[in-house]
XYZ file of C-alpha atoms in Angstrom:
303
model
C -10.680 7.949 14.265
C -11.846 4.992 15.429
C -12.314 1.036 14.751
C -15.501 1.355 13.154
C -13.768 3.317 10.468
C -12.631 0.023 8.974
C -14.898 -2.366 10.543
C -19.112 -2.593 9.926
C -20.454 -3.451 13.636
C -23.993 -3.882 11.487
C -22.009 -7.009 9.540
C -23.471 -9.563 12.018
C -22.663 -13.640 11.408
C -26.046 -13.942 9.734
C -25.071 -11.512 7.037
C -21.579 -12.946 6.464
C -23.377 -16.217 6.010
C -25.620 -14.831 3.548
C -22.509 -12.691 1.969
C -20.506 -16.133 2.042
C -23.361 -18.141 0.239
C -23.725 -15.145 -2.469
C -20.243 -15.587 -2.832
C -20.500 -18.914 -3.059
C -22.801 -18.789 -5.989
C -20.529 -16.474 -7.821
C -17.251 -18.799 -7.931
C -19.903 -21.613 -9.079
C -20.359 -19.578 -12.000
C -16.417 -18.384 -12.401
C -16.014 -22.700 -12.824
C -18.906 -22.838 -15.012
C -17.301 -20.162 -17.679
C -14.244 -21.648 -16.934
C -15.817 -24.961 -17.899
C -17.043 -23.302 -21.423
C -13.753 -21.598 -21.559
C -12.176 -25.021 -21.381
C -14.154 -26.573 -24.008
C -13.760 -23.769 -26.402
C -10.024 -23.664 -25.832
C -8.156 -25.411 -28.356
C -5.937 -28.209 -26.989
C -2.795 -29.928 -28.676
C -2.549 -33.539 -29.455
C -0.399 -35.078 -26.573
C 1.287 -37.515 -29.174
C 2.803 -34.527 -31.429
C 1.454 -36.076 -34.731
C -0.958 -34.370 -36.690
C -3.985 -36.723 -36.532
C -7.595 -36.091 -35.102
C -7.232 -37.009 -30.687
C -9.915 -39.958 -29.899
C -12.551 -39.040 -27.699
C -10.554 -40.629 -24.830
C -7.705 -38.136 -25.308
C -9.884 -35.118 -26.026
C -11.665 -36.307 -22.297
C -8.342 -36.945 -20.693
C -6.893 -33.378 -22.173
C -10.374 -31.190 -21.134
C -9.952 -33.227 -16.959
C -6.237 -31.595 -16.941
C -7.112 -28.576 -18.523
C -10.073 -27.740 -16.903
C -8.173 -28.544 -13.429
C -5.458 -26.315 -14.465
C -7.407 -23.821 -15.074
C -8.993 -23.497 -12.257
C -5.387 -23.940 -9.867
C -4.555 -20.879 -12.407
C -7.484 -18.675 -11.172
C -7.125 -19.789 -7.334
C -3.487 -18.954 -7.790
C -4.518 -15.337 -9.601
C -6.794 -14.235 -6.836
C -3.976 -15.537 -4.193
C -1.717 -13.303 -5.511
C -4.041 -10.245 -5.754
C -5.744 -10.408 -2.302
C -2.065 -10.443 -0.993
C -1.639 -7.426 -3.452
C -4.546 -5.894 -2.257
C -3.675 -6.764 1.137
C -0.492 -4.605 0.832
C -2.899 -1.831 -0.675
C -5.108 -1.847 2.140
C -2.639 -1.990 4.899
C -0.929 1.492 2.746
C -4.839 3.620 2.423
C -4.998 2.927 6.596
C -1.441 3.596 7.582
C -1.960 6.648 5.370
C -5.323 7.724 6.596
C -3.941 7.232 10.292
C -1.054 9.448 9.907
C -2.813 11.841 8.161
C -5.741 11.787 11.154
C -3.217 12.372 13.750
C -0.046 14.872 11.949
C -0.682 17.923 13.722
C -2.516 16.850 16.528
C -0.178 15.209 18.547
C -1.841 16.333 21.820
C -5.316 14.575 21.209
C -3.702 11.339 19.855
C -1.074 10.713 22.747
C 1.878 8.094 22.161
C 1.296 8.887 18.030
C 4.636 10.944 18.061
C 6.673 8.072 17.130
C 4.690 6.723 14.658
C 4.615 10.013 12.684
C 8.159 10.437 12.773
C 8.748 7.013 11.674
C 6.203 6.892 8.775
C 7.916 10.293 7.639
C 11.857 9.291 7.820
C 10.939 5.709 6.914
C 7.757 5.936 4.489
C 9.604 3.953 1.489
C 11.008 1.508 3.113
C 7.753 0.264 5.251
C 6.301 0.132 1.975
C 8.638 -2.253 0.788
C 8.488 -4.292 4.287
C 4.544 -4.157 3.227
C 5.365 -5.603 -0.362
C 7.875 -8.702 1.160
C 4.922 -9.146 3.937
C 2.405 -9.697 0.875
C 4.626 -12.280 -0.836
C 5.278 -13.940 2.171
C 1.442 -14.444 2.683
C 1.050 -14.985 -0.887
C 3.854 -18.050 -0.992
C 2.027 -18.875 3.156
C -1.246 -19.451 1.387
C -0.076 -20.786 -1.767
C 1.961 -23.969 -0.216
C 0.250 -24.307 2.946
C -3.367 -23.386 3.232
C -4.845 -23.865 -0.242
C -1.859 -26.243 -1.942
C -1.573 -26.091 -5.832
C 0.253 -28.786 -7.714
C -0.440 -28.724 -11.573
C 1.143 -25.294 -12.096
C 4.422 -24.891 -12.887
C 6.854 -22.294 -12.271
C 6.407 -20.070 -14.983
C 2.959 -20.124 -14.847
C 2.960 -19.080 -11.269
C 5.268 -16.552 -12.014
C 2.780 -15.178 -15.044
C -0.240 -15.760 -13.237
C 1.251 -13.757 -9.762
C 2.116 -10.845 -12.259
C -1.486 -11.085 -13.744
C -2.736 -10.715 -9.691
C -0.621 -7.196 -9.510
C -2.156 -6.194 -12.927
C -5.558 -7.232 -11.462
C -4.990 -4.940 -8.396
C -3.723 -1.660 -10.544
C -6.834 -1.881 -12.560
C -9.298 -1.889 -9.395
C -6.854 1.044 -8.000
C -7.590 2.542 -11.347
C -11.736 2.180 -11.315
C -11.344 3.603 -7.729
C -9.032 6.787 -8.884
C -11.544 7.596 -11.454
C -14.526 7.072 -9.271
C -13.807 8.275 -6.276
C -10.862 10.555 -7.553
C -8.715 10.275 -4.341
C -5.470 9.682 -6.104
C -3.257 10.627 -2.971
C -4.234 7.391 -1.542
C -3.814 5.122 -4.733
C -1.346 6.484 -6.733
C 1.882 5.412 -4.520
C 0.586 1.996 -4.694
C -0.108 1.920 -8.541
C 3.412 3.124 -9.156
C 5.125 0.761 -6.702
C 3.227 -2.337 -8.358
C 3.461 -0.744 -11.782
C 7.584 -0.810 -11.017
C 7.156 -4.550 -9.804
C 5.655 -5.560 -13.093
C 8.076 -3.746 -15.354
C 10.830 -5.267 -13.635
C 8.841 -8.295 -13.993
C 8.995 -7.920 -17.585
C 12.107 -6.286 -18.251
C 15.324 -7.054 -16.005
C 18.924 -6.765 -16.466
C 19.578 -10.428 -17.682
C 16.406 -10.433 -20.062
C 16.029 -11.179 -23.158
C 13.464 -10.059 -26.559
C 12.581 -12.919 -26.677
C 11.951 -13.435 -22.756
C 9.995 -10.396 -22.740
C 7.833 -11.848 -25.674
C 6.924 -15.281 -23.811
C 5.919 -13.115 -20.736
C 3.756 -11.054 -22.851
C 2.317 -13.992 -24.259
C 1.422 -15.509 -21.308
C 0.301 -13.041 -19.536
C -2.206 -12.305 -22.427
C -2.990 -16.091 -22.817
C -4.342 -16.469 -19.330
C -6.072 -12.984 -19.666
C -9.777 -14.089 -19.192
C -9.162 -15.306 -16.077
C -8.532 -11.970 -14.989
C -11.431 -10.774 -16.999
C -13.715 -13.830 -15.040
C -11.906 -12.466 -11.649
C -12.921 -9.179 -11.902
C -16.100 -9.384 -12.973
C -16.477 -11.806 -9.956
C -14.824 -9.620 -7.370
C -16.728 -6.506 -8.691
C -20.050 -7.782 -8.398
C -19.669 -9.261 -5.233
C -18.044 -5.976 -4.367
C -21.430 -3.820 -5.573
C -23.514 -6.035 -4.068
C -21.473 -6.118 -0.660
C -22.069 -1.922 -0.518
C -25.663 -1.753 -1.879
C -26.717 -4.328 1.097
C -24.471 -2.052 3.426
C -22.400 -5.127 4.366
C -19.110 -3.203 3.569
C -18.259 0.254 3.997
C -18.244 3.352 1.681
C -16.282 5.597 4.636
C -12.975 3.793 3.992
C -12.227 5.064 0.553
C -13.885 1.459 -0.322
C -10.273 -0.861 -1.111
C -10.866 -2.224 2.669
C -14.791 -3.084 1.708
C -12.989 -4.725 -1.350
C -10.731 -6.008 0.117
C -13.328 -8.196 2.886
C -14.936 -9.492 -0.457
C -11.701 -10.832 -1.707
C -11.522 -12.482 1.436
C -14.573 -14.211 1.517
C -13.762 -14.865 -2.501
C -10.298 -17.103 -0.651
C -12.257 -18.935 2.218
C -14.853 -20.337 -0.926
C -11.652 -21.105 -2.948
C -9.747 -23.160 0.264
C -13.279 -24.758 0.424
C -13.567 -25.852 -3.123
C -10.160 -26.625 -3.065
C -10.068 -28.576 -0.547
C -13.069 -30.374 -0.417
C -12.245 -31.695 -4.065
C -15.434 -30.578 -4.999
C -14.446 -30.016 -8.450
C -13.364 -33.627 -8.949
C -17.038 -34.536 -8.511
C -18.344 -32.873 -11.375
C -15.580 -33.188 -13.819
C -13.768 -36.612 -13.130
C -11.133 -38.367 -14.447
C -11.817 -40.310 -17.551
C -11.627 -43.841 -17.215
C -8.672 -45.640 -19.455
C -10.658 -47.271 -22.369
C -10.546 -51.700 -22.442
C -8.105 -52.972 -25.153
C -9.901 -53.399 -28.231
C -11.000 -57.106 -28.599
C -9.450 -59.367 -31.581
C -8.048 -62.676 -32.774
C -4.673 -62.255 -32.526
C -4.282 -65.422 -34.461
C -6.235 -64.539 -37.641
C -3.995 -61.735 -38.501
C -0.236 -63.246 -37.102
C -0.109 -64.975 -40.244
C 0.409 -61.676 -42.155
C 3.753 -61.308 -39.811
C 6.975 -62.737 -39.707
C 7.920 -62.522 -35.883
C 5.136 -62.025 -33.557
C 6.672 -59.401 -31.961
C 6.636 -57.114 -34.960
C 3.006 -57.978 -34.880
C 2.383 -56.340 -31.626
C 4.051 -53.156 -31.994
């Protein structure tokens, strides 16, 4: 057992450059479907009435969707590299007890940790689950700040990250087939999301909305995983990340490289360059006086 277990000595600053520019070039697309996705999308009239929006309010509606949308994604891979941070931290706690039970001679000072990890397994895993939220809500307010959402969609969007994470658990059960290491995690998160769904003070009809928006902001999860996958592949075919390490701490290096683009796009505002904020359209020009005639107080005439 040793550090280069987990970490690729061969993974020099000129290849994380590289890696960083490749991933770079895939969040440039993510915003690009997201873009199409936007346009596609329909969006409500603002005014409630049932009239065709002016081209002013379709532009205004497409800058705050867009915008949204992409806080929403940010906010989705957020919540799943903290997931998968919790996943990670599990598959080497695991694969360092299992190294050194039994063999308490070679690895001296280990004793303690063994008998901790075995009287206290569950409840380190759920001081591993708090430690993920804690850097989920750290990053969320602090380091990459996200406004437009609201509350519930936060909440929906989080849930979507946990979902994101049991599905590349999942691909990595059935490809690699080590469930020991995977399945514990799947079933805690699986447990999260039920109670997520379902909880003692729930209603139908709460349960419905979840559903609902959960599957409304479903291609984002689709656009995250293709994202995270590829750069994933193309991270182990270069030899940039590891295959040794039963491949969720490769995976979980590309997610954060896929967070130190995001704080950079974020925070640059580069967004805001390429889709800006429409500019409010000039009163239309008229003689007032021609048509005041028509009214009896001029006031009426305005409104």
């Amino acid at each position: 057992m040793s550090l280069e277990k987990y970490i690729n000595p061969d993974f020099t600053i000129y290849k994380k450059l590289i890696f960083l520019l490749i991933t770079i070039a895939g969040i440039a697309i993510c915003a690009l479907l997201i873009h199409i996705g936007t346009k596609l999308s329909y969006a409500p009239n603002p005014s409630g009435k049932k009239r065709k929006p002016t081209k002013q309010e379709k532009e205004v509606l497409f800058f705050k969707n867009f915008h949204l949308n992409i806080q929403l994604f940010i906010e989705m891979m957020i919540s799943a590299t903290s997931v998968m941070m919790f996943a990670c931290s599990y598959v080497i706690v695991n694969h360092v007890y299992a190294t050194v039970t039994g063999q308490s001679g070679r690895y001296y000072g280990f004793d303690q940790f063994i008998s901790t990890w075995d009287n206290s397994k569950d409840f380190i895993l759920l001081l591993l689950i708090c430690l993920s939220c804690v850097a989920n809500t750290i990053i969320d307010k602090l380091i990459i700040p996200l406004k437009m959402p609201s509350k519930e969609q936060k909440a929906s969007i989080r849930m979507l990250g946990m979902f994101y994470v049991i599905i590349i658990l999942l691909f990595l059960n059935n490809t690699i087939g080590d469930e020991s290491q995977y399945s514990p995690v799947m079933m805690y998160y699986l447990g999260l999301m039920i109670g997520r769904f379902i909880y003692f003070d729930a209603s139908f009809m709460d349960f419905i909305n979840a559903l609902k928006s959960a599957l409304y902001h479903s291609p984002l999860l689709i656009i995250g995983l293709l994202v995270s996958s590829s750069l994933s592949f193309l991270g182990f075919k270069l030899g940039y990340l590891l295959e040794r390490n039963y491949y969720i701490v490769g995976i979980f290096y590309t997610h954060l490289f896929i967070l130190v683009v995001l704080f950079i796009l974020h925070n640059s505002r580069v967004m805001y360059l390429f889709v800006r904020k429409p500019k409010e359209e000039p009163e239309p020009l008229f003689d007032e006086y021609e048509e005041y005639d028509d009214y009896d107080d001029y006031d009426e005439y305005r409104k």
